[in-house]
Coordinates of C-alpha atoms in Angstrom, one line a residue:
M1 CA -95.9 -31.0 -20.2
D2 CA -98.7 -33.4 -21.1
Q3 CA -101.5 -31.0 -22.1
R4 CA -104.1 -33.8 -21.7
R5 CA -103.7 -33.6 -17.9
P6 CA -105.2 -30.5 -16.2
F7 CA -102.3 -30.5 -13.7
Y8 CA -98.9 -31.9 -14.7
W9 CA -98.1 -33.3 -11.3
G10 CA -101.6 -34.6 -10.7
V11 CA -100.7 -38.2 -11.4
L12 CA -97.9 -38.0 -8.8
L13 CA -100.3 -36.5 -6.3
I14 CA -102.7 -39.4 -6.8
V15 CA -100.1 -42.2 -6.6
S16 CA -98.6 -40.5 -3.5
M17 CA -101.9 -40.5 -1.7
A18 CA -102.4 -44.1 -2.8
I19 CA -99.0 -45.4 -1.7
F20 CA -99.4 -43.5 1.6
I21 CA -102.6 -45.3 2.7
L22 CA -101.4 -48.7 1.4
V23 CA -98.2 -48.5 3.5
I24 CA -99.4 -46.6 6.6
D25 CA -102.3 -49.0 7.1
T26 CA -100.3 -51.8 8.8
T27 CA -97.9 -49.6 10.6
M28 CA -100.7 -47.7 12.3
M29 CA -102.4 -50.8 13.4
N30 CA -99.3 -52.5 14.8
V31 CA -99.3 -50.0 17.7
S32 CA -103.0 -50.4 18.3
I33 CA -103.1 -54.1 18.9
N34 CA -104.1 -53.9 22.6
A35 CA -106.9 -51.5 21.8
L36 CA -108.2 -53.8 19.0
V37 CA -108.1 -56.8 21.4
E38 CA -110.1 -54.9 24.0
D39 CA -112.7 -53.4 21.6
L40 CA -113.3 -56.5 19.5
N41 CA -113.2 -58.9 22.5
T42 CA -110.5 -61.1 20.9
T43 CA -106.9 -62.1 21.4
V44 CA -103.5 -60.8 20.5
S45 CA -102.8 -63.9 18.4
T46 CA -106.0 -63.4 16.4
I47 CA -105.1 -59.8 15.6
H48 CA -101.6 -60.9 14.6
S49 CA -103.2 -63.5 12.3
I50 CA -105.4 -60.8 10.7
I51 CA -102.3 -58.7 10.0
A52 CA -100.5 -61.7 8.6
I53 CA -103.5 -62.6 6.3
Y54 CA -103.6 -59.0 4.9
T55 CA -99.9 -59.3 3.9
L56 CA -100.6 -62.8 2.6
V57 CA -103.5 -61.7 0.4
M58 CA -101.8 -58.6 -1.0
A59 CA -98.5 -60.4 -1.9
S60 CA -100.3 -63.5 -3.4
F61 CA -102.5 -61.4 -5.7
M62 CA -99.9 -58.8 -6.7
L63 CA -99.0 -60.4 -10.1
I64 CA -102.6 -60.9 -11.0
G65 CA -103.3 -57.3 -10.0
A66 CA -100.5 -56.2 -12.4
K67 CA -101.9 -58.3 -15.2
L68 CA -105.4 -56.9 -14.8
Q69 CA -104.0 -53.5 -15.9
D70 CA -103.5 -55.0 -19.3
V71 CA -106.9 -56.8 -19.4
L72 CA -109.0 -53.9 -18.0
G73 CA -106.9 -50.9 -18.7
R74 CA -104.5 -49.4 -16.1
K75 CA -106.9 -46.7 -14.9
K76 CA -109.9 -48.9 -14.6
A77 CA -108.0 -51.6 -12.8
F78 CA -106.7 -49.0 -10.3
L79 CA -110.1 -47.5 -9.7
I80 CA -111.7 -50.9 -9.1
G81 CA -108.9 -51.7 -6.6
L82 CA -109.5 -48.3 -5.0
A83 CA -113.2 -49.0 -4.6
V84 CA -112.6 -52.5 -3.2
Y85 CA -110.0 -51.0 -0.8
G86 CA -112.5 -48.2 0.2
V87 CA -115.2 -50.8 1.0
G88 CA -112.6 -52.7 3.1
T89 CA -111.6 -49.6 5.1
F90 CA -115.3 -48.8 5.8
I91 CA -116.0 -52.4 7.0
A92 CA -112.8 -52.3 9.2
S93 CA -113.8 -48.9 10.7
I94 CA -117.2 -50.3 11.9
S95 CA -116.0 -53.7 12.9
L96 CA -117.9 -55.3 15.7
D97 CA -115.7 -58.4 16.0
A98 CA -112.6 -59.9 14.6
A99 CA -114.5 -61.6 11.8
M100 CA -115.5 -58.2 10.4
L101 CA -112.0 -56.8 10.7
L102 CA -110.7 -59.9 8.9
L103 CA -113.2 -59.4 6.1
G104 CA -112.6 -55.6 5.7
W105 CA -108.9 -55.3 6.4
S106 CA -107.4 -58.6 5.4
I107 CA -109.6 -59.6 2.4
F108 CA -111.1 -56.5 0.9
E109 CA -108.1 -54.2 1.6
G110 CA -105.6 -56.9 0.6
I111 CA -107.2 -57.5 -2.8
G112 CA -107.7 -53.8 -3.4
A113 CA -104.0 -53.1 -2.5
A114 CA -102.9 -55.8 -5.0
L115 CA -104.8 -54.0 -7.8
M116 CA -103.6 -50.5 -6.8
L117 CA -99.9 -50.9 -5.9
P118 CA -98.6 -52.1 -9.3
A119 CA -100.5 -49.4 -11.1
T120 CA -98.9 -46.6 -9.0
A121 CA -95.5 -47.4 -10.5
T122 CA -96.8 -47.8 -14.1
F123 CA -98.7 -44.5 -13.9
I124 CA -95.4 -42.7 -13.2
T125 CA -93.5 -44.4 -16.0
E126 CA -96.4 -43.5 -18.4
A127 CA -96.8 -39.9 -17.2
Y128 CA -93.2 -38.7 -16.8
E129 CA -89.9 -39.0 -18.5
G130 CA -86.2 -38.2 -17.8
R131 CA -85.6 -36.0 -14.7
D132 CA -89.3 -35.6 -13.9
R133 CA -89.7 -39.4 -13.8
A134 CA -86.7 -39.7 -11.4
I135 CA -88.2 -37.0 -9.2
A136 CA -91.6 -38.7 -9.2
F137 CA -90.2 -42.1 -8.3
G138 CA -88.1 -40.5 -5.5
I139 CA -91.2 -38.9 -4.1
W140 CA -93.1 -42.2 -4.5
G141 CA -90.5 -44.1 -2.6
G142 CA -90.1 -41.3 0.0
I143 CA -93.8 -41.2 0.7
A144 CA -93.8 -45.0 1.2
A145 CA -90.9 -44.9 3.6
A146 CA -92.3 -41.9 5.5
A147 CA -95.6 -43.6 5.8
S148 CA -93.9 -46.6 7.4
A149 CA -92.1 -44.3 9.9
F150 CA -95.0 -41.9 10.6
G151 CA -97.5 -44.8 11.0
P152 CA -96.6 -45.6 14.6
I153 CA -96.9 -41.9 15.7
I154 CA -100.2 -41.4 13.9
G155 CA -101.6 -44.7 15.0
G156 CA -100.4 -44.2 18.6
Y157 CA -101.9 -40.7 18.7
L158 CA -105.3 -41.7 17.4
T159 CA -105.5 -44.8 19.6
T160 CA -104.3 -42.9 22.7
F161 CA -106.5 -39.8 22.4
Y162 CA -109.4 -41.0 20.2
T163 CA -109.9 -44.4 18.7
W164 CA -108.2 -46.8 16.2
R165 CA -111.3 -46.6 14.1
L166 CA -110.4 -43.1 13.0
A167 CA -107.3 -44.5 11.3
F168 CA -109.5 -46.5 8.8
L169 CA -111.9 -43.5 8.4
I170 CA -109.0 -41.2 7.5
E171 CA -107.9 -43.7 4.9
L172 CA -111.5 -43.7 3.5
I173 CA -111.4 -39.9 3.2
V174 CA -108.2 -40.3 1.2
V175 CA -109.9 -42.9 -1.0
F176 CA -112.7 -40.4 -1.8
A177 CA -110.1 -37.7 -2.5
I178 CA -108.4 -39.9 -5.0
F179 CA -111.7 -40.6 -6.7
A180 CA -112.3 -36.9 -6.9
L181 CA -108.9 -36.4 -8.7
H182 CA -109.1 -39.5 -11.0
R183 CA -109.5 -37.3 -14.1
Q184 CA -105.8 -36.5 -13.7
I185 CA -105.1 -40.1 -14.9
I186 CA -105.2 -40.6 -18.6
K187 CA -107.4 -43.5 -19.6
T188 CA -105.5 -46.3 -21.4
P189 CA -107.3 -49.0 -23.3
P190 CA -106.8 -52.7 -22.5
T191 CA -103.8 -54.3 -24.3
T192 CA -105.1 -57.8 -24.1
S193 CA -108.4 -59.6 -23.4
W194 CA -109.9 -62.3 -21.1
K195 CA -109.7 -64.7 -23.9
G196 CA -106.7 -67.0 -23.3
F197 CA -106.1 -65.6 -19.8
D198 CA -103.4 -67.5 -18.1
I199 CA -105.4 -69.4 -15.5
G200 CA -102.7 -71.9 -14.8
G201 CA -100.1 -69.3 -14.2
S202 CA -102.5 -67.3 -12.0
L203 CA -103.1 -70.4 -9.8
L204 CA -99.4 -71.2 -9.6
S205 CA -98.4 -67.6 -8.7
V206 CA -101.2 -67.2 -6.1
I207 CA -100.6 -70.5 -4.4
G208 CA -96.8 -70.3 -4.7
L209 CA -96.5 -66.8 -3.3
G210 CA -99.1 -67.6 -0.6
V211 CA -97.3 -70.6 0.6
L212 CA -93.9 -68.8 0.5
V213 CA -95.2 -65.8 2.5
F214 CA -97.0 -68.1 4.9
G215 CA -93.7 -69.9 5.5
I216 CA -91.8 -66.6 6.0
L217 CA -94.4 -65.3 8.5
G218 CA -94.0 -68.6 10.4
I219 CA -90.4 -67.9 11.1
K220 CA -91.5 -65.5 13.9
E221 CA -93.2 -68.4 15.8
P222 CA -90.7 -71.0 17.1
E223 CA -93.5 -73.5 17.5
N224 CA -94.0 -73.5 13.7
W225 CA -90.4 -74.1 12.8
G226 CA -91.1 -77.7 12.1
T227 CA -93.3 -76.8 9.1
V228 CA -91.5 -73.6 8.0
P229 CA -88.8 -75.3 5.9
L230 CA -91.5 -77.4 4.1
L231 CA -93.6 -74.2 3.4
L232 CA -90.6 -72.3 2.1
L233 CA -89.4 -75.1 -0.1
G234 CA -92.9 -75.8 -1.3
G235 CA -93.4 -72.1 -2.2
L236 CA -90.1 -71.9 -4.0
F237 CA -90.9 -75.1 -5.9
L238 CA -94.3 -73.8 -7.0
L239 CA -92.8 -70.5 -8.1
A240 CA -90.1 -72.4 -10.1
G241 CA -93.0 -74.3 -11.7
F242 CA -94.7 -70.9 -12.4
Y243 CA -91.5 -69.7 -14.1
I244 CA -91.2 -72.8 -16.3
W245 CA -95.0 -72.6 -17.1
E246 CA -94.7 -69.0 -18.2
K247 CA -91.6 -69.7 -20.3
R248 CA -93.3 -72.5 -22.2
R249 CA -96.4 -70.3 -22.9
I250 CA -94.1 -67.6 -24.2
T251 CA -92.4 -70.1 -26.5
A252 CA -95.8 -71.3 -27.7
G253 CA -96.9 -67.7 -28.4
R254 CA -99.7 -67.7 -25.8
D255 CA -100.7 -65.0 -23.3
V256 CA -98.9 -65.1 -20.0
L257 CA -99.6 -63.7 -16.6
V258 CA -96.1 -62.2 -16.4
D259 CA -93.3 -61.9 -19.1
V260 CA -90.7 -63.7 -17.0
T261 CA -88.1 -63.2 -19.7
I262 CA -87.4 -59.8 -18.3
I263 CA -86.2 -61.2 -15.0
P264 CA -82.6 -62.1 -16.1
E265 CA -82.0 -58.6 -17.4
R266 CA -79.0 -57.6 -15.3
S267 CA -80.0 -54.2 -14.0
F268 CA -83.6 -55.3 -13.4
L269 CA -82.6 -58.4 -11.5
A270 CA -80.0 -56.5 -9.4
G271 CA -82.4 -53.7 -8.8
N272 CA -85.0 -56.1 -7.5
V273 CA -82.5 -57.7 -5.2
V274 CA -81.5 -54.3 -3.8
A275 CA -85.1 -53.2 -3.4
T276 CA -85.9 -56.5 -1.6
G277 CA -82.9 -56.0 0.7
L278 CA -83.9 -52.4 1.5
N279 CA -87.4 -53.5 2.4
V280 CA -85.9 -56.3 4.7
V281 CA -83.9 -53.6 6.5
I282 CA -86.8 -51.0 6.7
A283 CA -89.3 -53.6 8.0
G284 CA -86.8 -55.1 10.4
F285 CA -85.8 -51.7 11.7
L286 CA -89.3 -50.5 12.2
F287 CA -90.2 -53.8 13.9
I288 CA -87.4 -54.0 16.5
F289 CA -87.2 -50.2 17.2
P290 CA -90.7 -49.7 18.6
L291 CA -90.4 -53.1 20.3
F292 CA -87.3 -52.0 22.2
F293 CA -88.5 -48.6 23.3
Q294 CA -92.0 -49.7 24.3
T295 CA -91.0 -52.9 26.1
V296 CA -87.6 -52.0 27.6
T297 CA -87.9 -48.2 28.3
G298 CA -91.6 -48.3 28.7
I299 CA -92.5 -45.3 26.6
S300 CA -95.7 -45.1 24.6
A301 CA -96.2 -45.8 20.9
Y302 CA -96.8 -42.1 20.4
D303 CA -93.5 -41.2 22.1
T304 CA -91.7 -43.9 20.1
G305 CA -93.0 -42.2 16.9
V306 CA -91.7 -38.9 18.1
I307 CA -88.2 -40.3 18.6
L308 CA -88.4 -41.5 15.0
L309 CA -89.3 -38.1 13.6
P310 CA -85.7 -37.0 12.7
M311 CA -85.2 -40.2 10.8
S312 CA -88.6 -39.9 9.1
F313 CA -87.9 -36.3 7.9
A314 CA -84.4 -37.3 6.7
V315 CA -85.9 -40.2 4.6
F316 CA -88.6 -37.9 3.2
F317 CA -86.3 -35.0 2.4
F318 CA -83.5 -37.0 0.7
S319 CA -85.9 -39.3 -1.2
I320 CA -87.4 -36.2 -2.8
F321 CA -84.3 -34.1 -3.3
G322 CA -82.0 -37.1 -3.8
A323 CA -83.5 -37.5 -7.3
K324 CA -81.6 -34.3 -8.2
F325 CA -78.3 -36.1 -7.5
S326 CA -78.8 -38.3 -10.6
T327 CA -78.8 -35.2 -12.8
W328 CA -75.3 -34.4 -11.5
F329 CA -73.8 -37.8 -11.0
E330 CA -74.2 -41.3 -12.4
P331 CA -77.3 -42.8 -10.8
K332 CA -75.5 -46.1 -10.0
Y333 CA -72.9 -44.2 -7.9
V334 CA -75.6 -42.2 -6.2
L335 CA -77.4 -45.5 -5.3
L336 CA -74.1 -47.0 -4.0
S337 CA -73.4 -44.0 -1.8
G338 CA -77.0 -44.2 -0.3
I339 CA -76.5 -47.9 0.5
A340 CA -73.1 -47.1 2.1
L341 CA -74.7 -44.4 4.3
T342 CA -77.5 -46.8 5.2
G343 CA -74.9 -49.3 6.4
A344 CA -73.0 -46.6 8.3
G345 CA -76.2 -45.5 10.1
L346 CA -76.8 -49.1 11.2
A347 CA -73.2 -49.5 12.3
A348 CA -73.5 -46.4 14.4
L349 CA -76.6 -47.8 16.1
R350 CA -75.2 -51.3 16.6
D351 CA -74.2 -51.1 20.3
V352 CA -76.1 -48.1 21.7
F353 CA -79.1 -50.0 23.1
S354 CA -79.3 -50.6 26.8
L355 CA -81.8 -50.1 29.7
T356 CA -80.9 -46.4 29.8
T357 CA -80.9 -45.6 26.1
T358 CA -82.7 -42.3 25.2
G359 CA -83.8 -40.7 22.0
A360 CA -80.7 -38.5 22.0
D361 CA -78.5 -41.5 22.1
I362 CA -79.9 -43.0 18.8
M363 CA -80.5 -39.7 16.9
P364 CA -77.1 -39.5 15.1
G365 CA -77.4 -43.1 13.8
T366 CA -81.0 -42.9 12.8
V367 CA -80.5 -39.6 10.9
I368 CA -77.5 -41.1 9.0
F369 CA -79.7 -44.2 8.4
G370 CA -82.6 -42.1 7.2
I371 CA -80.3 -40.1 4.8
G372 CA -79.0 -43.3 3.3
M373 CA -82.5 -44.8 2.9
G374 CA -83.8 -41.6 1.3
I375 CA -81.0 -41.6 -1.3
V376 CA -81.5 -45.2 -2.1
L377 CA -85.3 -44.7 -2.4
S378 CA -84.7 -41.7 -4.7
Q379 CA -82.9 -44.0 -7.2
I380 CA -83.8 -47.6 -7.0
T381 CA -87.3 -47.7 -8.6
N382 CA -86.3 -45.6 -11.6
I383 CA -83.1 -47.6 -12.1
T384 CA -85.0 -50.9 -11.8
L385 CA -88.0 -50.2 -13.9
G386 CA -86.0 -48.0 -16.3
A387 CA -84.1 -51.1 -17.3
I388 CA -87.3 -52.5 -19.0
G389 CA -89.0 -51.1 -22.1
S390 CA -92.2 -49.2 -21.8
D391 CA -94.2 -52.0 -23.5
R392 CA -93.4 -54.3 -20.5
Q393 CA -93.7 -51.9 -17.6
T394 CA -96.8 -53.7 -16.3
D395 CA -94.9 -56.9 -15.9
A396 CA -91.9 -55.1 -14.5
S397 CA -94.0 -53.3 -11.9
G398 CA -95.8 -56.5 -10.8
I399 CA -92.5 -58.3 -10.2
Y400 CA -90.9 -55.3 -8.5
N401 CA -93.8 -54.7 -6.1
T402 CA -94.1 -58.5 -5.4
T403 CA -90.4 -58.8 -4.4
R404 CA -90.7 -55.7 -2.2
Q405 CA -93.6 -57.3 -0.3
L406 CA -91.6 -60.4 0.2
G407 CA -88.8 -58.3 1.5
S408 CA -91.1 -56.6 4.1
S409 CA -92.3 -60.0 5.2
L410 CA -88.8 -61.3 5.5
G411 CA -87.7 -58.2 7.5
T412 CA -90.1 -58.6 10.4
A413 CA -89.7 -62.3 10.5
V414 CA -86.0 -62.8 10.2
I415 CA -84.7 -59.7 12.0
G416 CA -87.2 -60.3 14.8
I417 CA -86.1 -63.9 15.4
V418 CA -82.4 -62.9 15.3
L419 CA -83.2 -60.3 18.0
A420 CA -84.9 -62.9 20.1
I421 CA -82.1 -65.5 19.7
G422 CA -79.4 -62.9 20.6
F423 CA -81.3 -61.8 23.7
I424 CA -81.9 -65.4 24.9
L425 CA -78.3 -66.4 24.4
G426 CA -77.1 -63.3 26.1
L427 CA -79.4 -63.9 29.1
V428 CA -78.2 -67.6 29.3
S429 CA -74.6 -66.5 29.1
G430 CA -75.1 -63.9 31.8
V431 CA -76.8 -66.2 34.4
S432 CA -74.6 -69.3 33.7
G433 CA -73.2 -70.6 36.9
T434 CA -74.9 -68.1 39.2
P435 CA -76.6 -69.0 42.5
T436 CA -80.3 -69.7 42.5
G437 CA -81.1 -67.2 45.3
I438 CA -80.2 -63.6 44.7
P439 CA -80.2 -61.2 47.7
P440 CA -81.7 -57.7 47.2
D441 CA -78.4 -56.1 47.4
Q442 CA -77.4 -57.9 44.2
A443 CA -80.3 -56.4 42.2
Q444 CA -77.8 -54.2 40.4
W445 CA -76.0 -57.3 39.2
V446 CA -79.2 -58.8 37.9
T447 CA -79.9 -55.5 36.1
G448 CA -76.5 -55.7 34.5
I449 CA -77.2 -59.2 33.1
A450 CA -80.5 -57.9 31.6
D451 CA -78.7 -54.9 30.2
A452 CA -76.1 -57.1 28.5
A453 CA -78.7 -59.4 27.1
I454 CA -80.7 -56.6 25.6
N455 CA -77.5 -55.1 24.1
Q456 CA -76.5 -58.4 22.6
G457 CA -80.0 -59.0 21.1
M458 CA -80.1 -55.6 19.5
E459 CA -76.5 -55.9 18.3
W460 CA -77.2 -59.2 16.6
A461 CA -80.3 -57.8 14.9
F462 CA -78.3 -54.8 13.7
W463 CA -75.5 -57.1 12.5
A464 CA -78.1 -59.0 10.5
M465 CA -79.3 -55.8 8.8
I466 CA -75.7 -54.7 8.2
L467 CA -75.0 -58.0 6.4
V468 CA -78.1 -57.4 4.2
V469 CA -76.9 -54.0 3.3
I470 CA -73.5 -55.4 2.4
G471 CA -75.3 -57.8 0.1
M472 CA -77.2 -54.9 -1.4
F473 CA -74.0 -53.0 -2.1
I474 CA -72.3 -55.9 -3.8
T475 CA -75.4 -56.6 -5.9
A476 CA -75.7 -52.9 -6.9
L477 CA -72.2 -53.1 -8.4
F478 CA -73.8 -55.3 -11.2
I479 CA -76.3 -52.5 -12.2
R480 CA -75.4 -51.0 -15.6
K481 CA -74.4 -47.4 -15.8
T482 CA -77.1 -45.2 -17.5
G483 CA -75.4 -41.8 -17.5
K484 CA -76.7 -38.7 -15.8
I485 CA -80.4 -38.0 -16.2
T486 CA -81.2 -35.0 -18.2

């Protein structure tokens, strides 16, 4: 036990609270869009844009947020980010119009999150070792996944029975609680200075990631498809330029924003790909699942969250206790088993969706899916960051959290559009060659067409996620064995 900390698990408590508010933020608001539109006298497209800008700002500044840990010290950078995030939540909670919500949520919270998120991972690697570190990362991942799953039910409950503003105020209370516990974090001195700060690399990373994420978000809007390829290629081109820029600065012995030489390390690279794929699947699932139940079956956001509870508890339980598995078995094999279970859960859900689907119909598949996700989350962060030495954990955490954010953006965009295409093609196929006038007694026939189209759309979306999981499994085979954790 580290005697410098009054409470050994205090650091884990702080990072758990931090990751909870960072993740639950968007998922709560996604089910409150109609209330936001009405209260702020705005439009649905404006609220969608505000949500997208939040993601854009957070992802774009993630690498800079990680670097500031070295320049300011990890604890100081985290607390500054926490303060900025707190200001943002307060502004959002008292928003009078969309402009205030944009300032508080998208700008202040986005920048604050970019400073906080990389630090949550490095705090764990600094505070714990061996089995305790594996347990801590399992809980860290489990809290993040549980926040994603519980977000709709909490947001739906607050919006239905109270107001969406309470969601931001609750986050503000958590911010104050973290400040009250900040002494649990050991202060670390800066390891570099502002002198020689990599301004060129910072600009390339912010613009490159921003353009890439903007392109990814545009996938969801068919009217933007003409510009999406240019944005994606432009973002990748700028990030390639960023990589070359950083390599040259390293060769010249100059300070860099990120030590990109760690990227080719086999386990680190494979771990990042697996984590990105997992976030694609989680984000895609949590996007299409509420969409189906709220638009097709007509149940509320709150009831949708209730249906997700068994999966949420499975994720949370196995992400925490799954870390114990790596003390009994090789972590790589535990990870592979979790990926396999995730795929099995998706396969079980592939063709159960129709106009008459109930919560009981999807429970077996969602529980298996949740168990698999929980096991993967209990292993992936420790495996990925553990592949890099402690002296470069800041760089590793910045890259890891950036790729996860990209995965989340890809999930909602790509899986959502696959669902839409599958549904449209199913509908076209069903009505092809039918008469223009449909008598009332043929209403059941029309319902059958809609049912088949919905089933095809969901099936296509689940097949897309299954293919991602297969890619994750193949990639995980390249992770090096580390031996059981003791």
